[in-house]
Short mmCIF file of C-alpha atoms in Angstrom, two decimals:
data_model
loop_
_atom_site.label_atom_id
_atom_site.label_comp_id
_atom_site.label_asym_id
_atom_site.label_seq_id
_atom_site.Cartn_x
_atom_site.Cartn_y
_atom_site.Cartn_z
CA GLU V 52 0.00 0.00 0.00
CA VAL V 53 1.39 3.38 -1.02
CA GLN V 54 1.63 5.74 1.92
CA LEU V 55 3.05 9.19 2.53
CA VAL V 56 3.31 10.01 6.22
CA GLN V 57 4.11 13.57 7.23
CA SER V 58 5.59 14.91 10.43
CA GLY V 59 3.41 16.44 13.09
CA ALA V 60 2.06 19.94 13.59
CA GLU V 61 4.52 22.70 14.42
CA VAL V 62 4.16 25.99 16.30
CA LYS V 63 7.00 28.41 15.68
CA LYS V 64 7.88 32.05 16.19
CA PRO V 65 8.68 34.47 13.37
CA GLY V 66 12.33 34.24 12.39
CA GLU V 67 12.74 30.63 13.49
CA SER V 68 13.76 27.85 11.14
CA LEU V 69 11.79 24.70 10.40
CA LYS V 70 12.08 21.45 8.47
CA ILE V 71 9.06 19.20 7.96
CA SER V 72 9.17 15.72 6.52
CA CYS V 73 7.26 13.30 4.29
CA LYS V 74 8.13 9.60 4.45
CA GLY V 75 7.10 7.35 1.57
CA SER V 76 6.47 3.63 1.72
CA GLY V 77 4.88 0.89 -0.37
CA TYR V 78 6.54 1.91 -3.63
CA SER V 79 9.92 2.74 -5.14
CA PHE V 80 10.54 6.13 -3.51
CA THR V 81 13.38 6.99 -5.89
CA SER V 82 11.26 6.50 -9.02
CA TYR V 83 8.58 9.15 -8.50
CA TRP V 84 8.68 12.90 -8.08
CA ILE V 85 7.31 14.23 -4.78
CA GLY V 86 5.43 17.53 -4.79
CA TRP V 87 4.69 20.00 -2.00
CA VAL V 88 1.42 21.94 -1.86
CA ARG V 89 0.48 24.81 0.44
CA GLN V 90 -3.01 25.56 1.71
CA MET V 91 -3.35 28.73 3.73
CA PRO V 92 -6.23 28.91 6.22
CA GLY V 93 -9.54 28.94 4.39
CA LYS V 94 -7.82 29.19 1.03
CA GLY V 95 -7.06 27.04 -2.00
CA LEU V 96 -4.20 24.79 -3.01
CA GLU V 97 -0.91 26.23 -4.24
CA TRP V 98 1.84 24.33 -6.01
CA MET V 99 5.20 24.91 -4.33
CA GLY V 100 7.67 22.63 -6.04
CA ILE V 101 8.80 19.10 -6.70
CA ILE V 102 11.80 16.87 -6.12
CA TYR V 103 12.96 13.64 -7.72
CA PRO V 104 14.46 11.64 -4.86
CA GLY V 105 16.46 9.47 -7.24
CA ASP V 106 18.86 12.30 -8.02
CA SER V 107 17.46 15.20 -5.92
CA ASP V 108 16.54 17.18 -9.05
CA THR V 109 14.38 19.98 -7.65
CA ARG V 110 12.05 22.44 -9.36
CA TYR V 111 10.29 25.35 -7.67
CA SER V 112 7.20 27.32 -8.53
CA PRO V 113 8.30 30.91 -9.22
CA SER V 114 6.16 32.04 -6.28
CA PHE V 115 8.16 29.90 -3.84
CA GLN V 116 11.66 30.05 -5.35
CA GLY V 117 14.00 31.39 -2.68
CA GLN V 118 11.34 31.18 0.03
CA VAL V 119 11.65 27.49 0.87
CA THR V 120 14.06 24.62 0.28
CA ILE V 121 12.95 21.18 -0.86
CA SER V 122 15.27 18.23 -0.28
CA ALA V 123 15.20 14.46 0.06
CA ASP V 124 17.13 11.63 1.69
CA LYS V 125 16.57 8.57 -0.47
CA SER V 126 18.26 6.30 2.05
CA ILE V 127 15.29 6.77 4.38
CA SER V 128 12.64 7.46 1.70
CA THR V 129 11.94 10.92 3.07
CA ALA V 130 11.36 14.29 1.46
CA TYR V 131 11.66 17.58 3.30
CA LEU V 132 10.39 21.13 3.13
CA GLN V 133 12.31 23.73 5.08
CA TRP V 134 12.35 27.40 5.93
CA GLY V 135 15.31 29.41 7.08
CA SER V 136 13.33 32.24 8.66
CA LEU V 137 9.60 31.79 9.13
CA LYS V 138 7.06 34.56 8.71
CA ALA V 139 3.51 34.77 10.00
CA SER V 140 2.36 34.42 6.40
CA ASP V 141 3.89 30.91 6.30
CA THR V 142 1.06 29.74 8.56
CA ALA V 143 -0.64 27.05 6.52
CA MET V 144 -1.26 23.36 6.00
CA TYR V 145 1.45 21.78 3.88
CA TYR V 146 0.86 18.59 1.92
CA CYS V 147 3.29 16.30 0.16
CA ALA V 148 2.03 14.12 -2.68
CA ARG V 149 3.41 11.66 -5.20
CA LEU V 150 3.54 12.81 -8.81
CA SER V 151 2.43 10.04 -11.12
CA GLY V 152 1.50 9.38 -14.73
CA SER V 153 3.60 9.31 -17.87
CA GLY V 154 6.00 12.18 -17.39
CA GLY V 155 4.48 12.73 -13.96
CA ASN V 156 1.53 15.05 -14.24
CA PHE V 157 -0.92 14.32 -11.44
CA LEU V 158 -0.79 13.78 -7.70
CA ASP V 159 -2.14 10.33 -6.94
CA TYR V 160 -1.22 9.79 -3.28
CA TRP V 161 -1.18 12.50 -0.64
CA GLY V 162 0.20 12.80 2.85
CA GLN V 163 -2.10 13.72 5.71
CA GLY V 164 -0.72 17.26 5.87
CA THR V 165 1.44 19.16 8.35
CA LEU V 166 -0.03 22.24 9.98
CA VAL V 167 2.55 24.98 10.50
CA THR V 168 1.58 27.87 12.76
CA VAL V 169 3.86 30.88 12.98
CA SER V 170 2.97 33.32 15.72
CA SER V 171 4.74 35.54 18.18
CA GLN O 19 1.58 32.32 -13.30
CA SER O 20 -2.04 32.97 -12.33
CA ALA O 21 -4.38 30.48 -10.72
CA LEU O 22 -6.89 28.80 -12.99
CA THR O 23 -10.40 30.27 -12.76
CA GLN O 24 -13.14 28.22 -11.15
CA PRO O 25 -16.60 29.30 -9.94
CA ARG O 26 -16.60 29.90 -6.19
CA SER O 27 -19.59 27.65 -5.68
CA VAL O 28 -22.04 25.34 -7.41
CA SER O 29 -25.00 23.45 -6.06
CA GLY O 30 -27.46 20.76 -7.01
CA SER O 31 -30.06 18.46 -5.54
CA PRO O 32 -29.49 14.74 -4.98
CA GLY O 33 -29.66 12.87 -8.26
CA GLN O 34 -28.99 15.92 -10.38
CA SER O 35 -25.83 16.73 -12.34
CA VAL O 36 -23.50 19.65 -11.86
CA THR O 37 -20.54 20.85 -13.90
CA ILE O 38 -17.55 22.77 -12.57
CA SER O 39 -15.51 24.75 -15.06
CA CYS O 40 -11.79 25.50 -14.93
CA THR O 41 -10.50 28.19 -17.26
CA GLY O 42 -6.85 28.77 -18.00
CA THR O 43 -4.79 29.82 -20.99
CA SER O 44 -3.05 28.28 -23.96
CA SER O 45 0.03 28.01 -21.72
CA ASP O 46 -1.61 25.62 -19.32
CA VAL O 47 -5.07 24.05 -19.79
CA GLY O 48 -5.14 24.66 -23.52
CA GLY O 49 -1.58 23.59 -24.11
CA TYR O 50 -1.52 20.17 -22.48
CA ASN O 51 -3.85 17.25 -21.83
CA TYR O 52 -2.63 17.20 -18.25
CA VAL O 53 -5.61 18.47 -16.29
CA SER O 54 -6.44 16.77 -13.02
CA TRP O 55 -9.22 17.26 -10.48
CA TYR O 56 -9.10 16.84 -6.71
CA GLN O 57 -11.84 16.51 -4.11
CA GLN O 58 -11.25 17.84 -0.61
CA HIS O 59 -13.56 17.30 2.32
CA PRO O 60 -13.18 19.62 5.33
CA GLY O 61 -10.12 18.80 7.37
CA LYS O 62 -8.96 16.13 4.94
CA ALA O 63 -6.21 15.83 2.36
CA PRO O 64 -7.17 16.25 -1.30
CA LYS O 65 -8.10 13.13 -3.27
CA LEU O 66 -7.45 12.57 -6.97
CA MET O 67 -10.71 12.22 -8.91
CA ILE O 68 -9.72 12.74 -12.57
CA HIS O 69 -6.36 12.86 -14.34
CA ASP O 70 -5.23 13.48 -17.90
CA VAL O 71 -8.43 15.48 -18.53
CA SER O 72 -10.87 12.56 -18.44
CA LYS O 73 -9.33 9.45 -16.84
CA ARG O 74 -10.74 8.11 -13.60
CA PRO O 75 -8.44 6.38 -11.10
CA SER O 76 -9.52 3.02 -9.80
CA GLY O 77 -12.13 3.38 -7.08
CA VAL O 78 -13.55 6.72 -8.24
CA PRO O 79 -17.25 6.36 -9.12
CA ASP O 80 -18.13 6.69 -12.80
CA ARG O 81 -20.48 9.51 -11.78
CA PHE O 82 -17.40 11.71 -12.03
CA SER O 83 -16.25 12.65 -15.53
CA GLY O 84 -13.89 15.19 -17.04
CA SER O 85 -13.55 16.95 -20.36
CA LYS O 86 -11.75 19.84 -22.01
CA SER O 87 -12.44 22.30 -24.78
CA GLY O 88 -9.84 24.86 -25.68
CA ASN O 89 -8.61 26.62 -22.55
CA THR O 90 -11.46 25.36 -20.36
CA ALA O 91 -11.67 22.03 -18.57
CA SER O 92 -14.78 20.73 -16.85
CA LEU O 93 -15.67 18.26 -14.14
CA THR O 94 -19.18 16.83 -14.20
CA VAL O 95 -20.71 15.04 -11.25
CA SER O 96 -23.81 13.07 -12.21
CA GLY O 97 -26.36 11.54 -9.86
CA LEU O 98 -25.32 13.83 -7.02
CA GLN O 99 -25.01 12.23 -3.62
CA ALA O 100 -24.66 13.81 -0.21
CA GLU O 101 -21.06 12.63 0.11
CA ASP O 102 -20.11 14.58 -3.03
CA GLU O 103 -20.40 17.81 -1.04
CA ALA O 104 -16.80 19.06 -0.88
CA ASP O 105 -14.33 21.49 -2.39
CA TYR O 106 -13.04 20.67 -5.86
CA TYR O 107 -9.79 21.88 -7.38
CA CYS O 108 -8.55 21.63 -10.93
CA CYS O 109 -4.86 21.53 -11.72
CA SER O 110 -2.96 21.83 -14.98
CA TYR O 111 0.60 21.37 -16.12
CA ALA O 112 1.96 24.74 -17.22
CA GLY O 113 5.28 23.77 -18.74
CA SER O 114 8.84 23.86 -17.41
CA TYR O 115 8.06 21.55 -14.49
CA THR O 116 5.40 23.86 -13.10
CA TRP O 117 1.77 23.22 -12.33
CA VAL O 118 -1.05 25.57 -11.42
CA PHE O 119 -4.20 24.96 -9.37
CA GLY O 120 -7.59 26.53 -9.71
CA GLY O 121 -9.00 28.62 -6.89
CA GLY O 122 -11.40 25.87 -5.86
CA THR O 123 -15.15 25.36 -6.07
CA LYS O 124 -17.43 24.52 -3.18
CA LEU O 125 -20.03 21.96 -4.25
CA THR O 126 -23.17 22.01 -2.12
CA VAL O 127 -25.72 19.20 -2.29
CA LEU O 128 -29.05 20.78 -1.47
#
């Protein structure tokens, strides 16, 4: 069974750093891109970027380039999303999902989400 | 890269059909047959309902169907059921390893 399990909710202060994780199981983790999606409170889904764990090739949405860092450790089948200095506007639910299809063009399995709250 | 345009809300009675539109440009929806649709119930992760414009993953009821004409994709839900009440998001490949979501549509079953 394909599963993506994300790390738990986080409460941070502005300016702090954070790294959240997404662990894949039940499939070849190195053979599929993993995407990250943001959902701000009461708002829609936003595409942040993707990573190919096989070689760590990473692509960012222009809106998120330079704002976050996506990485992966294929030895433990885990992808990461990190911030160097959080802002209140980073408060959101963050989802990881597997990119599937020929060429990889849809998200077929999703993690449960990680809620990040940034507040002083 | 602007979000795809979806109606904020649609509604229908049980048994009826509703269609949700998703309008983009020739750089995204119109340029690729890579439109997908996701259903999201409150407090839950999104779920894939349609991919590659009109293909249904295993386990998704055939009441859900997708289509595309020009720069506009559509999701039709036939034979509405109470459990179909949710938010629906379209998503399209936009080239250069980027994707764009629609703003989301709230489907209400009256």
